[in-house]
């Protein structure tokens, strides 16, 4: 097998003495320094006292953990590993913004870099180190899950700077002490470090909520004066990696429908390597705006935020910067267009759908991957052909002209690609719903102070709260500023106040319409779970039972077309809905909770209703169509 032979060749380079040896003959510098560090020795002694254990026993345990996670950079091994990484990446051309890299290299000369990357593929761990090493950056130490520490190859990888860490350490305080101290020593030695801020690969295509573990240890380090020394600093660097397509997505979407995750072992590695034989387009590496971690923590302290709250805010800062750095891919835009259709489309119909999106992306100055022209016919046609070749789309060319549609059971795959850009569209979609809410006001409705715009703003805030576990929103003040910008783009004028009739006219004439394309899949999934939760009345319900029930009933609703798309039937989306329900206190059984559950389901039903109205507007909008033929006032429609 080619992959086995290549790994064995790398192993021979890396392990000239003993394949069974986990570490190089001499422990890495950080381990040696820690074992002789008086502060670390006191911390181990305190840990032993706290646990009521002999100090020698705790020392033995902590040394084992340090050797387990320790990594080194052997030049010869790293060169062989980089060549193997290029082979694994043979399905892609990797595009890197060289201007960003030059700026980052200047920072690398004087700072320790903490590279927080988005995680969409196992290949990320090869794209980033290869991009940095080929441009002669300082060696980078990358944190990876211990599940990838396979025999032989794990030993090789540890000599190229890969630090294997355990995912669940809550019950292992000595391990946490070893890891925290190891990271502190890495920073003191000005090492560059890289880790996934999401903790694991996204299953939906968009960023997952950030995990705080490694970031917490970094913030502790930059705020720790030590014994009279100035605390070291790091520059946090958001790094986005996005792909035209990924072989892994189909497996991840199967997990979203309830399939068990494939364990990482040698057989998995061989299958994964073989998949890369098929070309999948390009991988794009982009760098977000770096910032000093110590300065950011000082700013937050001045605002009164410390401890976990400060770490949480920094994690959100990183996530926002990652989203801003992630470019729009042609694959994502084509997937968005086809997911919004309930039929096959010609190239011209896809272009008609994409054109207003391209105009919006230009207006917001979002970067497009590879500087592609989203209005170019050949560019769109090539993306359609590539998606059909990988099975995401089906093509029919026996008629007068070819047409494309989402393939059977491929909606979650297409949604994964669409979701890589969904963050740039969410506030626009919420702005449409705010405008629709104003349009549905009764003529004699009592308005709050602030008039109709306040009504729209309250609706936008409600949607922000409803979706806060799904998307990264700015602060309330920042969200209001962004929404005003979106409304100006939406209606083409400065918004100060408007009548319901004017809101209807503006909404119908606006392009593009996005609420149904962007929000409906998530809201449909939320409604399924809310409906199943309400079915339990006041009774308690377990998480696993509720998720399984939602998955089963959701599949029924998809067959009945009670949800717009099969992409809504996803455990990932149900889990987010579950988190929202827990936040609202709806999971515990108690008197009266059944009414609150019913109210939650009713809120989602009404929200889905209004999103569907946006979809109807988008389907019928045309120059000859009068606004009132598409969108009737709420009080008229209900008669």
GROMACS .gro file of C-alpha atoms in nm, residues 42-480:
model
  439
   42UNK     CA    1   0.649   2.354   4.426
   43UNK     CA    2   0.333   2.318   4.214
   44UNK     CA    3   0.378   1.940   4.201
   45UNK     CA    4   0.433   1.927   4.578
   46UNK     CA    5   0.117   2.134   4.634
   47UNK     CA    6  -0.077   1.902   4.405
   48UNK     CA    7   0.041   1.601   4.605
   49UNK     CA    8  -0.064   1.765   4.933
   50UNK     CA    9  -0.402   1.864   4.791
   51UNK     CA   10  -0.471   1.507   4.678
   52UNK     CA   11  -0.323   1.345   4.990
   53UNK     CA   12  -0.080   1.141   4.781
   54UNK     CA   13   0.294   1.075   4.813
   55UNK     CA   14   0.494   1.338   4.626
   56UNK     CA   15   0.704   1.073   4.450
   57UNK     CA   16   0.386   0.917   4.310
   58UNK     CA   17   0.262   1.250   4.172
   59UNK     CA   18   0.608   1.322   4.026
   60UNK     CA   19   0.601   0.989   3.845
   61UNK     CA   20   0.257   1.069   3.705
   62UNK     CA   21   0.345   1.421   3.592
   63UNK     CA   22   0.668   1.305   3.424
   64UNK     CA   23   0.468   1.046   3.230
   65UNK     CA   24   0.227   1.314   3.108
   66UNK     CA   25   0.508   1.548   3.007
   67UNK     CA   26   0.677   1.276   2.803
   68UNK     CA   27   0.340   1.184   2.651
   69UNK     CA   28   0.272   1.537   2.524
   70UNK     CA   29   0.629   1.655   2.459
   71UNK     CA   30   0.732   1.733   2.104
   72UNK     CA   31   1.053   1.833   1.929
   73UNK     CA   32   1.157   1.970   1.590
   74UNK     CA   33   1.404   1.740   1.416
   75UNK     CA   34   1.509   1.897   1.084
   76UNK     CA   35   1.547   1.571   0.895
   77UNK     CA   36   1.217   1.432   1.021
   78UNK     CA   37   1.035   1.759   0.956
   79UNK     CA   38   1.154   1.763   0.595
   80UNK     CA   39   1.028   1.410   0.540
   81UNK     CA   40   0.702   1.491   0.714
   82UNK     CA   41   0.653   1.799   0.494
   83UNK     CA   42   0.698   1.585   0.182
   84UNK     CA   43   0.442   1.339   0.311
   85UNK     CA   44   0.208   1.632   0.386
   86UNK     CA   45   0.240   1.748   0.024
   87UNK     CA   46   0.146   1.399  -0.086
   88UNK     CA   47  -0.161   1.397   0.139
   89UNK     CA   48  -0.256   1.737  -0.008
   90UNK     CA   49  -0.229   1.617  -0.367
   91UNK     CA   50  -0.604   1.667  -0.414
   92UNK     CA   51  -0.556   2.044  -0.382
   93UNK     CA   52  -0.367   2.345  -0.501
   94UNK     CA   53  -0.297   2.544  -0.184
   95UNK     CA   54  -0.339   2.921  -0.227
   96UNK     CA   55  -0.183   3.149   0.032
   97UNK     CA   56  -0.206   3.527   0.054
   98UNK     CA   57   0.162   3.614   0.024
   99UNK     CA   58   0.117   3.975   0.140
  100UNK     CA   59  -0.039   3.849   0.464
  101UNK     CA   60   0.243   3.600   0.503
  102UNK     CA   61   0.507   3.868   0.467
  103UNK     CA   62   0.341   4.077   0.738
  104UNK     CA   63   0.317   3.771   0.961
  105UNK     CA   64   0.682   3.682   0.902
  106UNK     CA   65   0.788   4.025   1.027
  107UNK     CA   66   0.586   3.957   1.342
  108UNK     CA   67   0.746   3.613   1.372
  109UNK     CA   68   1.094   3.767   1.400
  110UNK     CA   69   1.016   3.936   1.733
  111UNK     CA   70   0.717   3.757   1.887
  112UNK     CA   71   0.586   3.420   1.989
  113UNK     CA   72   0.287   3.345   1.763
  114UNK     CA   73  -0.026   3.170   1.886
  115UNK     CA   74  -0.198   3.057   1.566
  116UNK     CA   75  -0.568   2.989   1.631
  117UNK     CA   76  -0.707   2.814   1.323
  118UNK     CA   77  -1.049   2.713   1.199
  119UNK     CA   78  -1.085   2.337   1.168
  120UNK     CA   79  -1.271   2.189   0.872
  121UNK     CA   80  -1.043   1.897   0.787
  122UNK     CA   81  -0.772   1.668   0.915
  123UNK     CA   82  -0.569   1.825   0.634
  124UNK     CA   83  -0.553   2.156   0.825
  125UNK     CA   84  -0.270   2.006   1.029
  126UNK     CA   85  -0.069   1.970   0.708
  127UNK     CA   86  -0.173   2.287   0.524
  128UNK     CA   87  -0.069   2.526   0.801
  129UNK     CA   88   0.271   2.379   0.906
  130UNK     CA   89   0.373   2.325   0.541
  131UNK     CA   90   0.278   2.682   0.448
  132UNK     CA   91   0.482   2.821   0.738
  133UNK     CA   92   0.787   2.596   0.708
  134UNK     CA   93   0.818   2.651   0.332
  135UNK     CA   94   0.836   3.026   0.402
  136UNK     CA   95   1.102   2.974   0.671
  137UNK     CA   96   0.897   3.071   0.975
  138UNK     CA   97   1.021   2.975   1.319
  139UNK     CA   98   0.923   2.612   1.398
  140UNK     CA   99   0.557   2.576   1.489
  141UNK     CA  100   0.427   2.337   1.756
  142UNK     CA  101   0.074   2.219   1.676
  143UNK     CA  102  -0.168   2.077   1.933
  144UNK     CA  103  -0.364   1.775   1.811
  145UNK     CA  104  -0.600   1.523   1.965
  146UNK     CA  105  -0.448   1.217   2.128
  147UNK     CA  106  -0.686   1.008   1.916
  148UNK     CA  107  -0.448   1.075   1.623
  149UNK     CA  108  -0.145   0.942   1.811
  150UNK     CA  109  -0.125   0.622   1.607
  151UNK     CA  110   0.158   0.369   1.647
  152UNK     CA  111   0.477   0.466   1.462
  153UNK     CA  112   0.328   0.768   1.287
  154UNK     CA  113   0.257   0.933   1.623
  155UNK     CA  114   0.622   0.903   1.716
  156UNK     CA  115   0.723   1.052   1.381
  157UNK     CA  116   0.475   1.337   1.417
  158UNK     CA  117   0.597   1.424   1.769
  159UNK     CA  118   0.940   1.496   1.617
  160UNK     CA  119   0.787   1.748   1.378
  161UNK     CA  120   0.630   1.962   1.651
  162UNK     CA  121   0.293   1.785   1.691
  163UNK     CA  122   0.182   1.785   2.056
  164UNK     CA  123  -0.077   1.517   2.127
  165UNK     CA  124  -0.317   1.615   2.407
  166UNK     CA  125  -0.613   1.441   2.565
  167UNK     CA  126  -0.957   1.585   2.503
  168UNK     CA  127  -1.116   1.512   2.841
  169UNK     CA  128  -0.903   1.606   3.142
  170UNK     CA  129  -1.156   1.726   3.399
  171UNK     CA  130  -1.087   1.429   3.623
  172UNK     CA  131  -0.707   1.442   3.580
  173UNK     CA  132  -0.577   1.746   3.772
  174UNK     CA  133  -0.214   1.634   3.743
  175UNK     CA  134  -0.247   1.621   3.364
  176UNK     CA  135  -0.388   1.976   3.360
  177UNK     CA  136  -0.096   2.093   3.573
  178UNK     CA  137   0.151   1.933   3.330
  179UNK     CA  138  -0.016   2.082   3.023
  180UNK     CA  139  -0.054   2.430   3.173
  181UNK     CA  140   0.311   2.432   3.280
  182UNK     CA  141   0.430   2.296   2.946
  183UNK     CA  142   0.244   2.571   2.755
  184UNK     CA  143   0.385   2.835   2.991
  185UNK     CA  144   0.737   2.710   2.925
  186UNK     CA  145   0.674   2.710   2.548
  187UNK     CA  146   0.570   3.075   2.566
  188UNK     CA  147   0.869   3.167   2.782
  189UNK     CA  148   1.092   3.008   2.516
  190UNK     CA  149   0.913   3.212   2.244
  191UNK     CA  150   0.786   2.907   2.062
  192UNK     CA  151   0.516   2.939   1.796
  193UNK     CA  152   0.207   2.733   1.873
  194UNK     CA  153  -0.101   2.641   1.667
  195UNK     CA  154  -0.432   2.495   1.779
  196UNK     CA  155  -0.794   2.471   1.669
  197UNK     CA  156  -1.003   2.730   1.853
  198UNK     CA  157  -1.303   2.503   1.785
  199UNK     CA  158  -1.143   2.204   1.955
  200UNK     CA  159  -1.248   1.970   1.675
  201UNK     CA  160  -1.363   1.969   1.315
  202UNK     CA  161  -1.683   2.151   1.232
  203UNK     CA  162  -1.964   1.920   1.120
  204UNK     CA  163  -2.169   2.199   0.962
  205UNK     CA  164  -1.910   2.407   0.773
  206UNK     CA  165  -1.942   2.716   0.993
  207UNK     CA  166  -1.731   2.785   1.299
  208UNK     CA  167  -1.817   2.586   1.609
  209UNK     CA  168  -1.833   2.757   1.950
  210UNK     CA  169  -1.476   2.815   2.072
  211UNK     CA  170  -1.313   2.583   2.324
  212UNK     CA  171  -1.127   2.769   2.598
  213UNK     CA  172  -0.873   2.515   2.732
  214UNK     CA  173  -0.549   2.609   2.556
  215UNK     CA  174  -0.650   2.975   2.536
  216UNK     CA  175  -0.705   2.976   2.914
  217UNK     CA  176  -0.350   2.846   2.971
  218UNK     CA  177  -0.213   3.111   2.733
  219UNK     CA  178  -0.397   3.393   2.910
  220UNK     CA  179  -0.274   3.262   3.246
  221UNK     CA  180   0.080   3.273   3.110
  222UNK     CA  181   0.073   3.630   2.976
  223UNK     CA  182  -0.080   3.756   3.301
  224UNK     CA  183   0.160   3.566   3.527
  225UNK     CA  184   0.453   3.770   3.653
  226UNK     CA  185   0.626   3.463   3.790
  227UNK     CA  186   0.909   3.528   4.031
  228UNK     CA  187   0.991   3.891   3.957
  229UNK     CA  188   1.002   3.840   3.580
  230UNK     CA  189   0.783   4.027   3.333
  231UNK     CA  190   0.516   3.798   3.196
  232UNK     CA  191   0.587   3.694   2.835
  233UNK     CA  192   0.345   3.797   2.562
  234UNK     CA  193   0.214   3.624   2.252
  235UNK     CA  194   0.060   3.756   1.933
  236UNK     CA  195  -0.266   3.574   1.865
  237UNK     CA  196  -0.305   3.509   1.491
  238UNK     CA  197  -0.640   3.386   1.351
  239UNK     CA  198  -0.576   3.152   1.055
  240UNK     CA  199  -0.858   3.042   0.826
  241UNK     CA  200  -0.836   2.738   0.599
  242UNK     CA  201  -1.125   2.671   0.363
  243UNK     CA  202  -1.156   2.423   0.075
  244UNK     CA  203  -1.351   2.411  -0.250
  245UNK     CA  204  -1.462   2.060  -0.151
  246UNK     CA  205  -1.362   1.797   0.104
  247UNK     CA  206  -1.371   1.418   0.089
  248UNK     CA  207  -1.446   1.411   0.463
  249UNK     CA  208  -1.776   1.597   0.445
  250UNK     CA  209  -1.991   1.299   0.347
  251UNK     CA  210  -1.869   1.104   0.652
  252UNK     CA  211  -1.931   1.400   0.883
  253UNK     CA  212  -2.283   1.447   0.749
  254UNK     CA  213  -2.356   1.080   0.809
  255UNK     CA  214  -2.262   1.143   1.173
  256UNK     CA  215  -2.509   1.434   1.173
  257UNK     CA  216  -2.780   1.183   1.083
  258UNK     CA  217  -2.687   0.956   1.370
  259UNK     CA  218  -2.406   0.736   1.235
  260UNK     CA  219  -2.118   0.648   1.467
  261UNK     CA  220  -1.788   0.829   1.419
  262UNK     CA  221  -1.520   0.620   1.247
  263UNK     CA  222  -1.233   0.562   1.492
  264UNK     CA  223  -0.893   0.693   1.385
  265UNK     CA  224  -0.665   0.396   1.331
  266UNK     CA  225  -0.433   0.267   1.059
  267UNK     CA  226  -0.720   0.145   0.842
  268UNK     CA  227  -0.884   0.487   0.871
  269UNK     CA  228  -0.555   0.654   0.771
  270UNK     CA  229  -0.514   0.434   0.465
  271UNK     CA  230  -0.871   0.506   0.352
  272UNK     CA  231  -0.823   0.879   0.414
  273UNK     CA  232  -0.502   0.885   0.210
  274UNK     CA  233  -0.660   0.696  -0.078
  275UNK     CA  234  -0.947   0.946  -0.095
  276UNK     CA  235  -0.702   1.224  -0.175
  277UNK     CA  236  -0.631   1.071  -0.515
  278UNK     CA  237  -0.937   1.249  -0.654
  279UNK     CA  238  -0.879   1.618  -0.728
  280UNK     CA  239  -1.099   1.849  -0.521
  281UNK     CA  240  -0.991   2.196  -0.632
  282UNK     CA  241  -0.815   2.444  -0.408
  283UNK     CA  242  -0.744   2.502  -0.041
  284UNK     CA  243  -0.722   2.867   0.069
  285UNK     CA  244  -0.516   2.979   0.367
  286UNK     CA  245  -0.578   3.335   0.488
  287UNK     CA  246  -0.452   3.522   0.793
  288UNK     CA  247  -0.676   3.735   1.012
  289UNK     CA  248  -0.578   4.043   1.210
  290UNK     CA  249  -0.324   3.955   1.485
  291UNK     CA  250  -0.340   4.107   1.832
  292UNK     CA  251  -0.135   4.112   2.152
  293UNK     CA  252  -0.291   3.877   2.403
  294UNK     CA  253  -0.151   4.063   2.702
  295UNK     CA  254  -0.276   4.400   2.576
  296UNK     CA  255  -0.620   4.255   2.506
  297UNK     CA  256  -0.642   4.106   2.855
  298UNK     CA  257  -0.541   4.445   3.003
  299UNK     CA  258  -0.817   4.615   2.800
  300UNK     CA  259  -1.074   4.367   2.926
  301UNK     CA  260  -0.955   4.409   3.285
  302UNK     CA  261  -1.009   4.785   3.246
  303UNK     CA  262  -1.367   4.704   3.141
  304UNK     CA  263  -1.410   4.496   3.455
  305UNK     CA  264  -1.383   4.158   3.281
  306UNK     CA  265  -1.146   3.905   3.433
  307UNK     CA  266  -1.110   3.528   3.465
  308UNK     CA  267  -1.346   3.314   3.259
  309UNK     CA  268  -1.540   3.614   3.125
  310UNK     CA  269  -1.222   3.765   2.980
  311UNK     CA  270  -1.113   3.435   2.825
  312UNK     CA  271  -1.458   3.393   2.674
  313UNK     CA  272  -1.443   3.742   2.523
  314UNK     CA  273  -1.098   3.676   2.372
  315UNK     CA  274  -1.225   3.349   2.223
  316UNK     CA  275  -1.513   3.538   2.062
  317UNK     CA  276  -1.267   3.799   1.932
  318UNK     CA  277  -1.072   3.521   1.764
  319UNK     CA  278  -1.387   3.368   1.615
  320UNK     CA  279  -1.500   3.704   1.473
  321UNK     CA  280  -1.158   3.761   1.316
  322UNK     CA  281  -1.158   3.410   1.171
  323UNK     CA  282  -1.495   3.474   1.009
  324UNK     CA  283  -1.377   3.806   0.868
  325UNK     CA  284  -1.067   3.637   0.724
  326UNK     CA  285  -1.258   3.349   0.560
  327UNK     CA  286  -1.307   3.417   0.188
  328UNK     CA  287  -1.618   3.345  -0.016
  329UNK     CA  288  -1.572   3.040  -0.238
  330UNK     CA  289  -1.754   2.979  -0.565
  331UNK     CA  290  -1.855   2.637  -0.430
  332UNK     CA  291  -2.027   2.801  -0.134
  333UNK     CA  292  -2.222   3.048  -0.348
  334UNK     CA  293  -2.334   2.782  -0.598
  335UNK     CA  294  -2.442   2.557  -0.309
  336UNK     CA  295  -2.639   2.846  -0.160
  337UNK     CA  296  -2.819   2.904  -0.490
  338UNK     CA  297  -2.914   2.540  -0.542
  339UNK     CA  298  -3.015   2.475  -0.181
  340UNK     CA  299  -3.261   2.763  -0.210
  341UNK     CA  300  -3.426   2.609  -0.516
  342UNK     CA  301  -3.676   2.324  -0.502
  343UNK     CA  302  -3.596   2.213  -0.856
  344UNK     CA  303  -3.314   2.176  -1.105
  345UNK     CA  304  -3.159   2.496  -1.242
  346UNK     CA  305  -2.989   2.586  -1.567
  347UNK     CA  306  -2.661   2.776  -1.572
  348UNK     CA  307  -2.849   3.097  -1.651
  349UNK     CA  308  -3.083   3.045  -1.355
  350UNK     CA  309  -2.789   2.986  -1.123
  351UNK     CA  310  -2.625   3.303  -1.257
  352UNK     CA  311  -2.948   3.497  -1.203
  353UNK     CA  312  -2.953   3.380  -0.840
  354UNK     CA  313  -2.584   3.450  -0.785
  355UNK     CA  314  -2.574   3.798  -0.945
  356UNK     CA  315  -2.745   3.989  -0.660
  357UNK     CA  316  -2.536   3.792  -0.410
  358UNK     CA  317  -2.221   3.899  -0.595
  359UNK     CA  318  -2.339   4.261  -0.587
  360UNK     CA  319  -2.398   4.235  -0.213
  361UNK     CA  320  -2.058   4.073  -0.153
  362UNK     CA  321  -1.893   4.353  -0.351
  363UNK     CA  322  -2.081   4.617  -0.149
  364UNK     CA  323  -1.968   4.463   0.178
  365UNK     CA  324  -1.613   4.417   0.043
  366UNK     CA  325  -1.595   4.052   0.146
  367UNK     CA  326  -1.291   3.872  -0.001
  368UNK     CA  327  -1.356   3.614  -0.272
  369UNK     CA  328  -1.126   3.310  -0.276
  370UNK     CA  329  -0.877   3.316  -0.559
  371UNK     CA  330  -1.020   3.655  -0.669
  372UNK     CA  331  -1.283   3.459  -0.864
  373UNK     CA  332  -1.551   3.645  -1.061
  374UNK     CA  333  -1.883   3.522  -0.924
  375UNK     CA  334  -2.064   3.663  -1.230
  376UNK     CA  335  -1.848   3.478  -1.480
  377UNK     CA  336  -2.038   3.205  -1.665
  378UNK     CA  337  -1.741   2.971  -1.707
  379UNK     CA  338  -1.651   3.004  -1.338
  380UNK     CA  339  -2.002   2.906  -1.229
  381UNK     CA  340  -2.025   2.628  -1.485
  382UNK     CA  341  -1.691   2.484  -1.370
  383UNK     CA  342  -1.813   2.483  -1.008
  384UNK     CA  343  -2.133   2.304  -1.113
  385UNK     CA  344  -1.931   2.043  -1.303
  386UNK     CA  345  -1.693   1.985  -1.010
  387UNK     CA  346  -1.983   1.945  -0.765
  388UNK     CA  347  -2.151   1.702  -1.004
  389UNK     CA  348  -1.827   1.506  -1.043
  390UNK     CA  349  -1.805   1.457  -0.666
  391UNK     CA  350  -2.172   1.353  -0.643
  392UNK     CA  351  -2.302   1.657  -0.453
  393UNK     CA  352  -2.509   1.760  -0.757
  394UNK     CA  353  -2.680   1.555  -1.021
  395UNK     CA  354  -2.675   1.680  -1.379
  396UNK     CA  355  -2.925   1.607  -1.657
  397UNK     CA  356  -2.813   1.694  -2.010
  398UNK     CA  357  -3.053   1.496  -2.234
  399UNK     CA  358  -3.290   1.787  -2.288
  400UNK     CA  359  -3.251   2.122  -2.463
  401UNK     CA  360  -2.993   2.240  -2.208
  402UNK     CA  361  -2.821   2.093  -1.901
  403UNK     CA  362  -2.976   2.136  -1.555
  404UNK     CA  363  -2.835   2.070  -1.206
  405UNK     CA  364  -2.989   1.994  -0.868
  406UNK     CA  365  -2.879   1.879  -0.523
  407UNK     CA  366  -2.831   1.503  -0.530
  408UNK     CA  367  -3.035   1.265  -0.317
  409UNK     CA  368  -2.907   1.264   0.044
  410UNK     CA  369  -2.655   1.538  -0.045
  411UNK     CA  370  -2.830   1.837   0.114
  412UNK     CA  371  -2.613   1.830   0.427
  413UNK     CA  372  -2.299   1.813   0.213
  414UNK     CA  373  -2.406   2.114   0.007
  415UNK     CA  374  -2.505   2.292   0.330
  416UNK     CA  375  -2.155   2.235   0.468
  417UNK     CA  376  -2.006   2.428   0.174
  418UNK     CA  377  -2.271   2.700   0.193
  419UNK     CA  378  -2.211   2.742   0.565
  420UNK     CA  379  -1.849   2.840   0.512
  421UNK     CA  380  -1.984   3.184   0.411
  422UNK     CA  381  -2.312   3.196   0.599
  423UNK     CA  382  -2.169   3.429   0.863
  424UNK     CA  383  -2.154   3.716   0.612
  425UNK     CA  384  -2.526   3.683   0.533
  426UNK     CA  385  -2.693   3.639   0.873
  427UNK     CA  386  -2.734   4.005   0.967
  428UNK     CA  387  -2.873   4.085   0.623
  429UNK     CA  388  -3.127   3.803   0.665
  430UNK     CA  389  -3.227   3.936   1.008
  431UNK     CA  390  -3.266   4.284   0.855
  432UNK     CA  391  -3.519   4.141   0.610
  433UNK     CA  392  -3.723   3.993   0.894
  434UNK     CA  393  -3.711   4.325   1.080
  435UNK     CA  394  -3.846   4.499   0.770
  436UNK     CA  395  -4.116   4.233   0.732
  437UNK     CA  396  -4.221   4.281   1.095
  438UNK     CA  397  -4.274   4.654   1.030
  439UNK     CA  398  -4.473   4.571   0.716
  440UNK     CA  399  -4.712   4.350   0.916
  441UNK     CA  400  -4.808   4.621   1.166
  442UNK     CA  401  -5.180   4.687   1.198
  443UNK     CA  402  -5.284   5.038   1.087
  444UNK     CA  403  -5.398   5.127   1.438
  445UNK     CA  404  -5.117   4.944   1.620
  446UNK     CA  405  -4.982   5.118   1.928
  447UNK     CA  406  -4.616   5.192   1.859
  448UNK     CA  407  -4.338   5.207   2.118
  449UNK     CA  408  -4.123   5.514   2.163
  450UNK     CA  409  -3.903   5.518   1.857
  451UNK     CA  410  -4.188   5.432   1.621
  452UNK     CA  411  -4.184   5.162   1.356
  453UNK     CA  412  -3.806   5.137   1.351
  454UNK     CA  413  -3.808   5.041   1.717
  455UNK     CA  414  -4.049   4.759   1.629
  456UNK     CA  415  -3.803   4.637   1.366
  457UNK     CA  416  -3.510   4.671   1.606
  458UNK     CA  417  -3.689   4.466   1.874
  459UNK     CA  418  -3.750   4.193   1.617
  460UNK     CA  419  -3.382   4.196   1.520
  461UNK     CA  420  -3.279   4.162   1.885
  462UNK     CA  421  -3.522   3.873   1.928
  463UNK     CA  422  -3.367   3.694   1.632
  464UNK     CA  423  -3.020   3.764   1.766
  465UNK     CA  424  -3.115   3.600   2.096
  466UNK     CA  425  -3.284   3.309   1.918
  467UNK     CA  426  -2.974   3.235   1.710
  468UNK     CA  427  -2.699   3.326   1.956
  469UNK     CA  428  -2.594   2.964   2.002
  470UNK     CA  429  -2.565   2.923   1.624
  471UNK     CA  430  -2.378   3.234   1.510
  472UNK     CA  431  -2.121   3.479   1.645
  473UNK     CA  432  -2.284   3.819   1.686
  474UNK     CA  433  -2.111   4.142   1.792
  475UNK     CA  434  -2.210   4.327   2.107
  476UNK     CA  435  -2.560   4.480   2.109
  477UNK     CA  436  -2.421   4.821   2.016
  478UNK     CA  437  -2.210   4.671   1.736
  479UNK     CA  438  -2.505   4.463   1.618
  480UNK     CA  439  -2.725   4.772   1.594
   0.00000   0.00000   0.00000
